[in-house]
C-alpha positions as a printed Julia matrix, in Angstrom:
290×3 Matrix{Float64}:
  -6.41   24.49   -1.06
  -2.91   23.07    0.07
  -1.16   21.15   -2.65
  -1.12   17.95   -0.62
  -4.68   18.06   -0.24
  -5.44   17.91   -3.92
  -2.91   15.38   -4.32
  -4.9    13.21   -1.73
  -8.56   14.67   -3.26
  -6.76   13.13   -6.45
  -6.26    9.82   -5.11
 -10.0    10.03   -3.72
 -11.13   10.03   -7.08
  -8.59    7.54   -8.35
 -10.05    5.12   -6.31
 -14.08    6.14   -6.86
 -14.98    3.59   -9.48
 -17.15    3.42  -12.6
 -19.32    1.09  -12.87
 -19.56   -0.07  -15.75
 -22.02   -3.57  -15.9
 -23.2    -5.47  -12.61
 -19.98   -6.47  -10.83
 -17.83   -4.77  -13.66
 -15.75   -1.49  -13.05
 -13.13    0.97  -14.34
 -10.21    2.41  -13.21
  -7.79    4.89  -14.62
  -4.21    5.51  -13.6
  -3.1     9.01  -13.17
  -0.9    10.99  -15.56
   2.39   10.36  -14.34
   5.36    8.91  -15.86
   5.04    5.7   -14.94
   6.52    2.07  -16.72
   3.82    0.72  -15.14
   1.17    0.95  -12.75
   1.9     0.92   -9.11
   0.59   -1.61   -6.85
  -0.91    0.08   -4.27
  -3.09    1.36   -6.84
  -4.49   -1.58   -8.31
  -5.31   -3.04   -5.06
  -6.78    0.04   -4.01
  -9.07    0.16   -7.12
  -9.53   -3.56   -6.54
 -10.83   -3.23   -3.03
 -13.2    -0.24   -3.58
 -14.43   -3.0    -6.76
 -15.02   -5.79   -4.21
 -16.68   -3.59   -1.66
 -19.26   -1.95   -3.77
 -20.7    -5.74   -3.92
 -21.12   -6.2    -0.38
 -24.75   -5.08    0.33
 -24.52   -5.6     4.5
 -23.88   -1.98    5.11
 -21.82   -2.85    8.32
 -19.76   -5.69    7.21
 -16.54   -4.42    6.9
 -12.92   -5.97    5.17
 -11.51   -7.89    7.56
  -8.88   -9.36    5.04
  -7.47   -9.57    1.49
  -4.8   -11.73   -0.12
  -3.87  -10.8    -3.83
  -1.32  -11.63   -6.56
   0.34   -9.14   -8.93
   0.63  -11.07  -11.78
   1.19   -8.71  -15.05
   2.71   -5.26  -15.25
  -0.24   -2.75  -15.16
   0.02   -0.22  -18.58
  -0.65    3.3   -16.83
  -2.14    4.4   -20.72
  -5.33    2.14  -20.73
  -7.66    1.92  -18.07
  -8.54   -1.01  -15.91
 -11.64   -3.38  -15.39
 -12.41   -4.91  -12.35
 -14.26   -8.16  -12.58
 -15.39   -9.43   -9.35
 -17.04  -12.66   -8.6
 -19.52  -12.51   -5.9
 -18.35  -15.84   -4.37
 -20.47  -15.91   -1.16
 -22.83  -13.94    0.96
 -23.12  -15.63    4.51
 -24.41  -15.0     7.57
 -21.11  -13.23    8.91
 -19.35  -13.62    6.43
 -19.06  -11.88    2.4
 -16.28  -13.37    0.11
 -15.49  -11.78   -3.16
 -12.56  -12.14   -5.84
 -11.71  -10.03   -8.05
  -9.48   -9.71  -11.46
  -8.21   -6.78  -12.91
  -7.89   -6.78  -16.64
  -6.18   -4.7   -19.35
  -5.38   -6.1   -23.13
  -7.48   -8.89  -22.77
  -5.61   -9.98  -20.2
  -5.37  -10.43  -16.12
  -2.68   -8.54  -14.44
  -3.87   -8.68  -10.86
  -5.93  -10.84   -8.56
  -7.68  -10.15   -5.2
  -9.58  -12.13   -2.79
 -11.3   -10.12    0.1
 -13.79  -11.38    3.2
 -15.95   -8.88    4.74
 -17.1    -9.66    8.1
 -19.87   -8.23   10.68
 -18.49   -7.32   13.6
 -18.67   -9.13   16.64
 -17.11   -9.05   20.38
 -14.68  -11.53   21.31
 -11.19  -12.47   23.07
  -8.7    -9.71   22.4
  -5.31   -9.09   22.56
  -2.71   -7.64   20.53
   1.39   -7.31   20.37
   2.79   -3.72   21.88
   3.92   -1.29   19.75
   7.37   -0.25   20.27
   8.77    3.16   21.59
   9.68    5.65   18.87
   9.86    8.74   18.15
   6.68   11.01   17.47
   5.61   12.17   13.87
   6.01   15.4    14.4
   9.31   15.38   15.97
  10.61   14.05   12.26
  11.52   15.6     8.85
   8.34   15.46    6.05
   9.54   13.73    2.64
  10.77   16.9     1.0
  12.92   18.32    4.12
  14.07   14.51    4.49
  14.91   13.83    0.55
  16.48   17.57   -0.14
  19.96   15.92   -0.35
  19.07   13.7    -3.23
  16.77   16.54   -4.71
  18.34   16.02   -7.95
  18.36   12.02   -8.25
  14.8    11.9    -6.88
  13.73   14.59  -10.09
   9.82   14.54  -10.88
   9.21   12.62   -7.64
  10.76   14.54   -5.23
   8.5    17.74   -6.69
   5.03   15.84   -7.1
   2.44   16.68   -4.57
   2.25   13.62   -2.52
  -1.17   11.95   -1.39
   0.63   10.26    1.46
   2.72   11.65    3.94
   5.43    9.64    5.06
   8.51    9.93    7.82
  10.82    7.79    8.48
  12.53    6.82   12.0
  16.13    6.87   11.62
  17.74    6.71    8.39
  16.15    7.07    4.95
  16.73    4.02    2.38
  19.2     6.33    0.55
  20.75    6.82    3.96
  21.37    3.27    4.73
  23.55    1.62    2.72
  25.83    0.01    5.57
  23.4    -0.22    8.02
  22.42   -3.8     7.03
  19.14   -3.59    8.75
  16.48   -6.41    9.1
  13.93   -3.82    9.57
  12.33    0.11    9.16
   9.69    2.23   10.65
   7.62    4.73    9.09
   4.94    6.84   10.37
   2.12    7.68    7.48
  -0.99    9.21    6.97
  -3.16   10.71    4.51
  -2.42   14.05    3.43
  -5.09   15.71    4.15
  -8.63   15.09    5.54
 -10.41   12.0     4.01
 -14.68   11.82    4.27
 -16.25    9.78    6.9
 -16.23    6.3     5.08
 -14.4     3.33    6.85
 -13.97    1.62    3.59
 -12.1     4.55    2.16
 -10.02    4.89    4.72
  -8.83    0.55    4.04
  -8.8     1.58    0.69
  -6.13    4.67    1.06
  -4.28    2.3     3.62
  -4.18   -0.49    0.94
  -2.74    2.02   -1.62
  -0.39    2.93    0.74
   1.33   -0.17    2.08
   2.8    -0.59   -1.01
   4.65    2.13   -0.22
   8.08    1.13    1.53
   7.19   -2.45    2.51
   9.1    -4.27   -0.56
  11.93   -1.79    0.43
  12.54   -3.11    3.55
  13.34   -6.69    1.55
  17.24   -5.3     0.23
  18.1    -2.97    4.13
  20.38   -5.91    5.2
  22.01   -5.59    1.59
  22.8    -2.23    1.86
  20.93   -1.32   -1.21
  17.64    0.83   -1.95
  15.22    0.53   -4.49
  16.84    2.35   -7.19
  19.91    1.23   -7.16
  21.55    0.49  -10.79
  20.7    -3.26  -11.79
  18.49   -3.87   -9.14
  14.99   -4.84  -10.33
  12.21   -5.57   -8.3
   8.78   -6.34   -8.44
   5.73   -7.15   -6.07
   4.21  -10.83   -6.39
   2.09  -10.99   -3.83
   0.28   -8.66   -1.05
  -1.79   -9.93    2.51
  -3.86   -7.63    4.81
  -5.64   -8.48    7.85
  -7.37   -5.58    9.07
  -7.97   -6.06   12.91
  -9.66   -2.59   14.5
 -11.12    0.37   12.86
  -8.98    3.12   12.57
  -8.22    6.76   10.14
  -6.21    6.8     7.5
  -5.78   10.65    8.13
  -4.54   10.12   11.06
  -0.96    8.92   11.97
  -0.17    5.22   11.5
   3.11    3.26   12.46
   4.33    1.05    9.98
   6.97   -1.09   11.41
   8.58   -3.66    8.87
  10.77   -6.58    8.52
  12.43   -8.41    6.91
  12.23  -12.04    7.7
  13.98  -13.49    4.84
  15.28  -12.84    0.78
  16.43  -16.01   -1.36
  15.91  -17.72   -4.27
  15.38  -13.87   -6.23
  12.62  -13.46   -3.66
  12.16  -11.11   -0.41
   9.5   -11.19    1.81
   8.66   -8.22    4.33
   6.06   -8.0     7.18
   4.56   -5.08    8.38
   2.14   -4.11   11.33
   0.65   -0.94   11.34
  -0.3     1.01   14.68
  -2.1     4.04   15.95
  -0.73    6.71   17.24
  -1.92    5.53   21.09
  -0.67    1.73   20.49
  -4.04   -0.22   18.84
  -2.9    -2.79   16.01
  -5.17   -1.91   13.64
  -3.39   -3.82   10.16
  -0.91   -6.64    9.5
   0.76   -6.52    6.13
   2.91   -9.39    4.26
   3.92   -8.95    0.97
   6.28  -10.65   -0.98
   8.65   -9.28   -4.19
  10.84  -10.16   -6.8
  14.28   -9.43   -6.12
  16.81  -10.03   -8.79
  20.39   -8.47   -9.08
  21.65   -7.91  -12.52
  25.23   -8.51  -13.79
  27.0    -5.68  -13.19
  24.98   -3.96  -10.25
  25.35   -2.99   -7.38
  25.99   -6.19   -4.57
């Protein structure tokens, strides 16, 4: 079996659950060296937790708002305590906390919804170029091979190309905005609320990123330090997470240590299928880079 495949088998399992009492679960982080656990995981973990509530076999997420509030320990596992808030006619609203030490370090809110027709329309996705026509991660990242170190070798769950520049190809380029296509890497089972649940994971990704373009920084820069505070998906039309996706981000604003990035996610033939917001910490350091 490919590498990349049990990377993303990995993250299948990373995301399946234990239940542990009604409405109480528990999740583990993987063994990586991590300071702390990533986001996309958590609210992953966190929406697989809310869903396994929701009885209506066809009502599916149609949104979730939640706040990072703690740094996750990757050493402990995580319980999921979610509060069955309503069951309605259309309509299924659950929160959920995540604990560790006693304490909560993330919060969730998701609405499930049956589907239904009405009006339609979307915004167009833009012209780029195709997936295939770009570099994978590894052929992309071989210049900073040795900065990169344990990440640039890990198998990788997600496969992820950018258009244009990479973020440690952009330091001038004071951009507002990037584009990514991603995917799962690999083939994912049947299950629409696996494939939300890999896409939640992996908006995480870049979005934040996009926040410090117009700076001419990137993520690891020395004395940057930055954080997610808050993450928003609305999930629009059914799509595959194993199949190409356009992420296309902005940046609408940074201030105050703050930066807040939008994203809308496409298929490869042009559907919206996700909006993203999410917004981060952003704080400079004495010293660091400006």
């Amino acid at each position: 079996m490919p590498l990349d495949q049990q990377a993303l088998d990995a993250l299948v399992r990373l995301l399946d659950l234990e239940p542990i009492e009604v409405n109480i679960f528990r999740g583990v982080s993987p063994t990586e060296r991590r300071q702390r656990v990533f986001g996309g995981q958590v609210a992953g973990q966190a929406l697989v937790a809310a869903a396994r509530t929701v009885e209506t076999s066809n009502r599916m997420v149609h949104s979730l708002h939640a706040y990072f509030l703690r740094p996750g320990d990757p050493t402990v596992p995580i319980l999921y305590d979610v509060d069955r808030i309503r069951d309605g006619r259309s309509f299924t609203t659950r929160r959920v906390v995540a604990i560790q030490h006693g304490q909560a370090i993330f919060n969730l809110h998701a609405s499930f919804h049956t589907p239904e027709d009405g009006l339609e329309h979307q915004l167009p996705m833009r012209e780029v170029p195709g997936p295939e026509t770009l570099p994978d991660f590894k052929t992309r990242m071989e210049p900073f091979r040795d900065k990169l170190g344990e990440l640039y070798d890990r198998p990788r769950p997600i496969d992820i190309r950018y258009i244009g520049p990479s973020p440690f190809e952009r330091r001038e380029a004071r951009t507002a905005g990037q584009q990514v296509w991603l995917r799962a890497n690999g083939t994912l089972p049947d299950d629409p609320v696996l494939h939300a649940c890999v896409l939640t994971y992996a908006s995480d990704m870049t979005l934040l990123d996009t926040t410090v373009l117009p700076h001419g920084l990137n993520w690891d820069d020395e004395g940057l330090q930055m954080a997610s505070l808050d993450h928003a998906m609305w999930f629009h039309r059914p799509f595959r997470a194993d199949e190409w996706l356009l992420y296309d981000q902005i940046t609408p604003s940074t201030g105050d240590a703050r930066g807040l990035a939008t994203g809308s996610i496409f298929t490869a033939d042009g559907r919206l299928v996700v909006s993203v917001v999410q917004e981060g910490m952003i704080r400079v350091r004495q010293g660091g880079r400006r």
